[in-house]
Amino acid sequence: MILKDIWLDVKAVQERDPAARNALEVLLLYQGVHAMIWHRFAHWFYKHKMFFVARLISQVARFFTLIEIHPGAEMGHGILIDHGCGVVIGETTVVGDHCTIYQGVTLGGVGLNKGKRHPTLGNNVTVGAGAKILGAFEVGDNCTIAANAVLLKPLENDTTAVGIPARPVKVGGVPIPKKQIAAAVTMEQYQQMEEKVHQLEKELQRLQRQMKEKEQES
């Protein structure tokens, strides 16, 4: 099974990297493939609860490839890690089949809680150079996250997201009208609006009390 997965990773590079000349060159010289090979074995040890050996293998792979994949991460078939330097993939990350990940990508978590804390990528997802996907949420099939984007919330299938924080700009290849993009509310803006609503509610209650007191006096 591991050998089949390795072969699918090699074929993925051949199919999606125009610089790849043949399978032997990809197998021997592509650090993205090497990182995936090391990870396949590390993940086997991890699943069999040999955590020290699993982590040792992943650290050796990190030293030689500059790609850090936690042995607990679940990686699909036909994954292309292109160039790859600086890629970090966390423990509870799930990456679907035929995904493409460029250099400098982080699939990370937020907070210190145990359990699921890293993203889940669907099939055929492309993550541009330097992009960060942070949190325990799902990215749908056929999505594209632009270079240097910071994605903090889920994406539906066939969505393209750009920016910091990343926002959808295309769905199914069709651009989203700018008015709809501008109307999107960030978490910070939502919290500010919620605070203002609470302040208005308190002010309304104060005015109601004053009116009752005046009615009682009269």
PDB file of C-alpha atoms in Angstrom:
ATOM      1  CA  MET A   1       0.000   0.000   0.000  1.00  0.00           C
ATOM      2  CA  ILE A   2       2.817   2.418   0.892  1.00  0.00           C
ATOM      3  CA  LEU A   3       4.626   1.641  -2.358  1.00  0.00           C
ATOM      4  CA  LYS A   4       1.429   2.329  -4.319  1.00  0.00           C
ATOM      5  CA  ASP A   5       1.013   5.674  -2.534  1.00  0.00           C
ATOM      6  CA  ILE A   6       4.620   6.603  -3.342  1.00  0.00           C
ATOM      7  CA  TRP A   7       4.094   5.764  -7.011  1.00  0.00           C
ATOM      8  CA  LEU A   8       0.935   7.906  -7.120  1.00  0.00           C
ATOM      9  CA  ASP A   9       2.891  10.815  -5.619  1.00  0.00           C
ATOM     10  CA  VAL A  10       5.569  10.423  -8.292  1.00  0.00           C
ATOM     11  CA  LYS A  11       2.932  10.355 -11.047  1.00  0.00           C
ATOM     12  CA  ALA A  12       1.306  13.472  -9.566  1.00  0.00           C
ATOM     13  CA  VAL A  13       4.584  15.375  -9.957  1.00  0.00           C
ATOM     14  CA  GLN A  14       4.976  14.158 -13.531  1.00  0.00           C
ATOM     15  CA  GLU A  15       1.444  15.233 -14.427  1.00  0.00           C
ATOM     16  CA  ARG A  16       1.414  18.640 -12.726  1.00  0.00           C
ATOM     17  CA  ASP A  17       5.020  19.860 -12.803  1.00  0.00           C
ATOM     18  CA  PRO A  18       6.139  20.851 -16.329  1.00  0.00           C
ATOM     19  CA  ALA A  19       9.793  20.723 -15.214  1.00  0.00           C
ATOM     20  CA  ALA A  20       9.591  16.990 -14.409  1.00  0.00           C
ATOM     21  CA  ARG A  21      11.233  14.891 -17.137  1.00  0.00           C
ATOM     22  CA  ASN A  22      10.744  11.304 -16.002  1.00  0.00           C
ATOM     23  CA  ALA A  23       9.710   9.190 -13.022  1.00  0.00           C
ATOM     24  CA  LEU A  24      13.274   8.264 -12.016  1.00  0.00           C
ATOM     25  CA  GLU A  25      14.327  11.921 -11.832  1.00  0.00           C
ATOM     26  CA  VAL A  26      11.251  12.752  -9.741  1.00  0.00           C
ATOM     27  CA  LEU A  27      11.854   9.841  -7.372  1.00  0.00           C
ATOM     28  CA  LEU A  28      15.523  10.630  -6.809  1.00  0.00           C
ATOM     29  CA  LEU A  29      15.667  14.429  -6.922  1.00  0.00           C
ATOM     30  CA  TYR A  30      12.348  15.944  -5.767  1.00  0.00           C
ATOM     31  CA  GLN A  31      12.317  16.822  -2.070  1.00  0.00           C
ATOM     32  CA  GLY A  32       8.512  17.023  -2.032  1.00  0.00           C
ATOM     33  CA  VAL A  33       8.355  13.360  -3.011  1.00  0.00           C
ATOM     34  CA  HIS A  34      11.039  12.491  -0.471  1.00  0.00           C
ATOM     35  CA  ALA A  35       9.055  14.221   2.282  1.00  0.00           C
ATOM     36  CA  MET A  36       5.954  12.245   1.339  1.00  0.00           C
ATOM     37  CA  ILE A  37       7.906   8.960   1.309  1.00  0.00           C
ATOM     38  CA  TRP A  38       9.307   9.615   4.776  1.00  0.00           C
ATOM     39  CA  HIS A  39       5.821  10.594   5.960  1.00  0.00           C
ATOM     40  CA  ARG A  40       4.184   7.415   4.650  1.00  0.00           C
ATOM     41  CA  PHE A  41       6.473   5.348   6.878  1.00  0.00           C
ATOM     42  CA  ALA A  42       6.254   7.740   9.842  1.00  0.00           C
ATOM     43  CA  HIS A  43       2.458   7.686   9.671  1.00  0.00           C
ATOM     44  CA  TRP A  44       2.470   3.860   9.726  1.00  0.00           C
ATOM     45  CA  PHE A  45       4.437   3.884  12.978  1.00  0.00           C
ATOM     46  CA  TYR A  46       2.177   6.625  14.357  1.00  0.00           C
ATOM     47  CA  LYS A  47      -0.967   4.587  13.674  1.00  0.00           C
ATOM     48  CA  HIS A  48       0.630   1.636  15.469  1.00  0.00           C
ATOM     49  CA  LYS A  49       1.300   3.877  18.506  1.00  0.00           C
ATOM     50  CA  MET A  50       5.087   3.866  18.080  1.00  0.00           C
ATOM     51  CA  PHE A  51       5.128   7.633  18.504  1.00  0.00           C
ATOM     52  CA  PHE A  52       8.832   8.107  19.232  1.00  0.00           C
ATOM     53  CA  VAL A  53       9.931   6.272  16.090  1.00  0.00           C
ATOM     54  CA  ALA A  54       7.301   8.104  14.050  1.00  0.00           C
ATOM     55  CA  ARG A  55       8.463  11.498  15.282  1.00  0.00           C
ATOM     56  CA  LEU A  56      12.118  10.572  14.791  1.00  0.00           C
ATOM     57  CA  ILE A  57      11.452   9.729  11.145  1.00  0.00           C
ATOM     58  CA  SER A  58       9.560  12.986  10.603  1.00  0.00           C
ATOM     59  CA  GLN A  59      12.403  15.004  12.146  1.00  0.00           C
ATOM     60  CA  VAL A  60      14.992  13.286   9.953  1.00  0.00           C
ATOM     61  CA  ALA A  61      12.790  14.067   6.933  1.00  0.00           C
ATOM     62  CA  ARG A  62      12.536  17.690   8.052  1.00  0.00           C
ATOM     63  CA  PHE A  63      16.342  17.920   8.285  1.00  0.00           C
ATOM     64  CA  PHE A  64      16.877  16.642   4.739  1.00  0.00           C
ATOM     65  CA  THR A  65      13.878  18.208   2.951  1.00  0.00           C
ATOM     66  CA  LEU A  66      13.009  21.380   4.954  1.00  0.00           C
ATOM     67  CA  ILE A  67       9.420  20.114   4.893  1.00  0.00           C
ATOM     68  CA  GLU A  68       7.788  19.314   8.228  1.00  0.00           C
ATOM     69  CA  ILE A  69       4.845  16.925   8.204  1.00  0.00           C
ATOM     70  CA  HIS A  70       3.675  15.667  11.586  1.00  0.00           C
ATOM     71  CA  PRO A  71       3.432  11.853  11.501  1.00  0.00           C
ATOM     72  CA  GLY A  72      -0.185  12.092  12.661  1.00  0.00           C
ATOM     73  CA  ALA A  73      -1.298  14.050   9.591  1.00  0.00           C
ATOM     74  CA  GLU A  74      -3.463  12.118   7.121  1.00  0.00           C
ATOM     75  CA  MET A  75      -2.247  12.616   3.554  1.00  0.00           C
ATOM     76  CA  GLY A  76      -4.221  11.422   0.538  1.00  0.00           C
ATOM     77  CA  HIS A  77      -3.012  10.058  -2.791  1.00  0.00           C
ATOM     78  CA  GLY A  78      -1.296  11.904  -5.620  1.00  0.00           C
ATOM     79  CA  ILE A  79      -0.166  14.892  -3.557  1.00  0.00           C
ATOM     80  CA  LEU A  80       2.284  17.357  -5.096  1.00  0.00           C
ATOM     81  CA  ILE A  81       4.430  19.412  -2.706  1.00  0.00           C
ATOM     82  CA  ASP A  82       6.070  21.699  -5.250  1.00  0.00           C
ATOM     83  CA  HIS A  83       9.474  23.157  -4.225  1.00  0.00           C
ATOM     84  CA  GLY A  84       8.283  22.589  -0.664  1.00  0.00           C
ATOM     85  CA  CYS A  85      10.841  24.496   1.410  1.00  0.00           C
ATOM     86  CA  GLY A  86       9.205  25.779   4.612  1.00  0.00           C
ATOM     87  CA  VAL A  87       5.995  23.724   4.374  1.00  0.00           C
ATOM     88  CA  VAL A  88       4.554  22.863   7.810  1.00  0.00           C
ATOM     89  CA  ILE A  89       1.641  20.429   8.227  1.00  0.00           C
ATOM     90  CA  GLY A  90       0.179  19.867  11.699  1.00  0.00           C
ATOM     91  CA  GLU A  91      -0.786  16.698  13.542  1.00  0.00           C
ATOM     92  CA  THR A  92      -4.552  16.603  12.944  1.00  0.00           C
ATOM     93  CA  THR A  93      -4.414  17.904   9.388  1.00  0.00           C
ATOM     94  CA  VAL A  94      -6.204  15.917   6.689  1.00  0.00           C
ATOM     95  CA  VAL A  95      -5.180  16.478   3.061  1.00  0.00           C
ATOM     96  CA  GLY A  96      -7.346  14.954   0.335  1.00  0.00           C
ATOM     97  CA  ASP A  97      -6.336  13.340  -2.945  1.00  0.00           C
ATOM     98  CA  HIS A  98      -4.549  15.195  -5.771  1.00  0.00           C
ATOM     99  CA  CYS A  99      -3.840  18.343  -3.756  1.00  0.00           C
ATOM    100  CA  THR A 100      -1.040  20.749  -4.691  1.00  0.00           C
ATOM    101  CA  ILE A 101       0.907  22.546  -1.957  1.00  0.00           C
ATOM    102  CA  TYR A 102       3.551  25.151  -2.742  1.00  0.00           C
ATOM    103  CA  GLN A 103       6.510  26.372  -0.694  1.00  0.00           C
ATOM    104  CA  GLY A 104       6.044  28.203   2.592  1.00  0.00           C
ATOM    105  CA  VAL A 105       2.543  26.846   3.255  1.00  0.00           C
ATOM    106  CA  THR A 106       1.361  26.287   6.830  1.00  0.00           C
ATOM    107  CA  LEU A 107      -1.554  24.000   7.629  1.00  0.00           C
ATOM    108  CA  GLY A 108      -1.688  24.884  11.300  1.00  0.00           C
ATOM    109  CA  GLY A 109      -3.834  25.143  14.370  1.00  0.00           C
ATOM    110  CA  VAL A 110      -4.986  27.877  16.718  1.00  0.00           C
ATOM    111  CA  GLY A 111      -5.108  27.555  20.485  1.00  0.00           C
ATOM    112  CA  LEU A 112      -3.611  24.972  22.822  1.00  0.00           C
ATOM    113  CA  ASN A 113      -6.542  22.549  23.123  1.00  0.00           C
ATOM    114  CA  LYS A 114      -6.003  18.896  22.264  1.00  0.00           C
ATOM    115  CA  GLY A 115      -8.060  17.104  19.655  1.00  0.00           C
ATOM    116  CA  LYS A 116      -8.842  18.264  16.134  1.00  0.00           C
ATOM    117  CA  ARG A 117      -7.202  21.664  15.686  1.00  0.00           C
ATOM    118  CA  HIS A 118      -5.866  21.670  12.125  1.00  0.00           C
ATOM    119  CA  PRO A 119      -7.652  22.053   8.775  1.00  0.00           C
ATOM    120  CA  THR A 120      -9.158  19.393   6.544  1.00  0.00           C
ATOM    121  CA  LEU A 121      -8.575  19.868   2.811  1.00  0.00           C
ATOM    122  CA  GLY A 122     -10.829  18.219   0.257  1.00  0.00           C
ATOM    123  CA  ASN A 123      -9.694  16.753  -3.058  1.00  0.00           C
ATOM    124  CA  ASN A 124      -7.938  18.751  -5.787  1.00  0.00           C
ATOM    125  CA  VAL A 125      -7.172  21.707  -3.505  1.00  0.00           C
ATOM    126  CA  THR A 126      -4.362  24.091  -4.488  1.00  0.00           C
ATOM    127  CA  VAL A 127      -2.605  26.095  -1.765  1.00  0.00           C
ATOM    128  CA  GLY A 128      -0.407  28.910  -3.092  1.00  0.00           C
ATOM    129  CA  ALA A 129       3.087  29.810  -1.915  1.00  0.00           C
ATOM    130  CA  GLY A 130       3.213  31.276   1.580  1.00  0.00           C
ATOM    131  CA  ALA A 131      -0.477  30.702   2.314  1.00  0.00           C
ATOM    132  CA  LYS A 132      -1.599  29.892   5.854  1.00  0.00           C
ATOM    133  CA  ILE A 133      -4.666  27.817   6.689  1.00  0.00           C
ATOM    134  CA  LEU A 134      -5.227  27.968  10.425  1.00  0.00           C
ATOM    135  CA  GLY A 135      -7.933  26.208  12.417  1.00  0.00           C
ATOM    136  CA  ALA A 136     -10.074  23.084  12.581  1.00  0.00           C
ATOM    137  CA  PHE A 137     -12.397  23.627   9.623  1.00  0.00           C
ATOM    138  CA  GLU A 138     -12.984  22.157   6.173  1.00  0.00           C
ATOM    139  CA  VAL A 139     -11.880  23.418   2.777  1.00  0.00           C
ATOM    140  CA  GLY A 140     -14.069  21.960   0.037  1.00  0.00           C
ATOM    141  CA  ASP A 141     -13.056  20.101  -3.114  1.00  0.00           C
ATOM    142  CA  ASN A 142     -11.430  21.968  -6.018  1.00  0.00           C
ATOM    143  CA  CYS A 143     -10.681  25.069  -3.949  1.00  0.00           C
ATOM    144  CA  THR A 144      -7.765  27.442  -4.555  1.00  0.00           C
ATOM    145  CA  ILE A 145      -6.128  29.492  -1.810  1.00  0.00           C
ATOM    146  CA  ALA A 146      -4.002  32.274  -3.269  1.00  0.00           C
ATOM    147  CA  ALA A 147      -0.350  32.901  -2.433  1.00  0.00           C
ATOM    148  CA  ASN A 148       0.216  34.556   0.962  1.00  0.00           C
ATOM    149  CA  ALA A 149      -3.476  34.319   1.879  1.00  0.00           C
ATOM    150  CA  VAL A 150      -4.449  33.621   5.494  1.00  0.00           C
ATOM    151  CA  LEU A 151      -7.551  31.435   5.599  1.00  0.00           C
ATOM    152  CA  LEU A 152      -9.383  31.322   8.935  1.00  0.00           C
ATOM    153  CA  LYS A 153     -12.819  29.945   8.012  1.00  0.00           C
ATOM    154  CA  PRO A 154     -14.358  27.139   5.903  1.00  0.00           C
ATOM    155  CA  LEU A 155     -14.701  27.259   2.123  1.00  0.00           C
ATOM    156  CA  GLU A 156     -17.392  25.664  -0.010  1.00  0.00           C
ATOM    157  CA  ASN A 157     -16.468  23.521  -3.024  1.00  0.00           C
ATOM    158  CA  ASP A 158     -14.970  25.196  -6.115  1.00  0.00           C
ATOM    159  CA  THR A 159     -14.089  28.428  -4.282  1.00  0.00           C
ATOM    160  CA  THR A 160     -11.083  30.698  -4.809  1.00  0.00           C
ATOM    161  CA  ALA A 161     -10.000  32.745  -1.776  1.00  0.00           C
ATOM    162  CA  VAL A 162      -7.472  35.586  -1.543  1.00  0.00           C
ATOM    163  CA  GLY A 163      -6.308  38.146   1.015  1.00  0.00           C
ATOM    164  CA  ILE A 164      -5.640  38.549   4.733  1.00  0.00           C
ATOM    165  CA  PRO A 165      -7.933  37.296   6.097  1.00  0.00           C
ATOM    166  CA  ALA A 166      -8.799  35.292   2.990  1.00  0.00           C
ATOM    167  CA  ARG A 167     -12.212  35.895   1.402  1.00  0.00           C
ATOM    168  CA  PRO A 168     -13.914  34.138  -1.517  1.00  0.00           C
ATOM    169  CA  VAL A 169     -13.539  35.969  -4.824  1.00  0.00           C
ATOM    170  CA  LYS A 170     -14.695  33.230  -7.214  1.00  0.00           C
ATOM    171  CA  VAL A 171     -17.108  30.320  -7.004  1.00  0.00           C
ATOM    172  CA  GLY A 172     -17.009  27.764  -9.800  1.00  0.00           C
ATOM    173  CA  GLY A 173     -14.728  30.098 -11.755  1.00  0.00           C
ATOM    174  CA  VAL A 174     -17.302  32.920 -11.675  1.00  0.00           C
ATOM    175  CA  PRO A 175     -16.159  36.143  -9.940  1.00  0.00           C
ATOM    176  CA  ILE A 176     -18.205  37.243  -6.933  1.00  0.00           C
ATOM    177  CA  PRO A 177     -19.535  40.829  -7.327  1.00  0.00           C
ATOM    178  CA  LYS A 178     -17.380  43.323  -5.424  1.00  0.00           C
ATOM    179  CA  LYS A 179     -20.391  44.520  -3.417  1.00  0.00           C
ATOM    180  CA  GLN A 180     -20.835  41.032  -1.993  1.00  0.00           C
ATOM    181  CA  ILE A 181     -17.135  40.795  -1.147  1.00  0.00           C
ATOM    182  CA  ALA A 182     -17.232  44.171   0.582  1.00  0.00           C
ATOM    183  CA  ALA A 183     -20.313  43.095   2.498  1.00  0.00           C
ATOM    184  CA  ALA A 184     -18.513  40.149   4.047  1.00  0.00           C
ATOM    185  CA  VAL A 185     -18.081  40.719   7.788  1.00  0.00           C
ATOM    186  CA  THR A 186     -14.910  39.695   9.592  1.00  0.00           C
ATOM    187  CA  MET A 187     -14.944  38.192  13.089  1.00  0.00           C
ATOM    188  CA  GLU A 188     -13.455  41.388  14.522  1.00  0.00           C
ATOM    189  CA  GLN A 189     -16.188  43.499  12.923  1.00  0.00           C
ATOM    190  CA  TYR A 190     -18.838  41.090  14.204  1.00  0.00           C
ATOM    191  CA  GLN A 191     -17.487  41.362  17.756  1.00  0.00           C
ATOM    192  CA  GLN A 192     -17.487  45.161  17.533  1.00  0.00           C
ATOM    193  CA  MET A 193     -21.104  45.178  16.337  1.00  0.00           C
ATOM    194  CA  GLU A 194     -22.096  42.767  19.111  1.00  0.00           C
ATOM    195  CA  GLU A 195     -20.505  45.051  21.715  1.00  0.00           C
ATOM    196  CA  LYS A 196     -22.364  48.081  20.336  1.00  0.00           C
ATOM    197  CA  VAL A 197     -25.666  46.183  20.487  1.00  0.00           C
ATOM    198  CA  HIS A 198     -25.028  45.359  24.154  1.00  0.00           C
ATOM    199  CA  GLN A 199     -24.294  49.026  24.868  1.00  0.00           C
ATOM    200  CA  LEU A 200     -27.502  50.094  23.139  1.00  0.00           C
ATOM    201  CA  GLU A 201     -29.508  47.533  25.113  1.00  0.00           C
ATOM    202  CA  LYS A 202     -28.099  48.876  28.400  1.00  0.00           C
ATOM    203  CA  GLU A 203     -28.878  52.443  27.355  1.00  0.00           C
ATOM    204  CA  LEU A 204     -32.428  51.460  26.410  1.00  0.00           C
ATOM    205  CA  GLN A 205     -32.954  49.761  29.786  1.00  0.00           C
ATOM    206  CA  ARG A 206     -31.664  52.882  31.573  1.00  0.00           C
ATOM    207  CA  LEU A 207     -34.081  55.120  29.667  1.00  0.00           C
ATOM    208  CA  GLN A 208     -36.976  52.770  30.403  1.00  0.00           C
ATOM    209  CA  ARG A 209     -36.174  52.902  34.126  1.00  0.00           C
ATOM    210  CA  GLN A 210     -36.079  56.704  34.034  1.00  0.00           C
ATOM    211  CA  MET A 211     -39.472  56.837  32.311  1.00  0.00           C
ATOM    212  CA  LYS A 212     -41.021  54.522  34.920  1.00  0.00           C
ATOM    213  CA  GLU A 213     -39.594  56.634  37.759  1.00  0.00           C
ATOM    214  CA  LYS A 214     -41.074  59.812  36.242  1.00  0.00           C
ATOM    215  CA  GLU A 215     -44.459  58.128  35.791  1.00  0.00           C
ATOM    216  CA  GLN A 216     -44.442  57.036  39.436  1.00  0.00           C
ATOM    217  CA  GLU A 217     -43.540  60.580  40.624  1.00  0.00           C
ATOM    218  CA  SER A 218     -46.362  62.101  38.630  1.00  0.00           C
TER     219      SER A 218
END
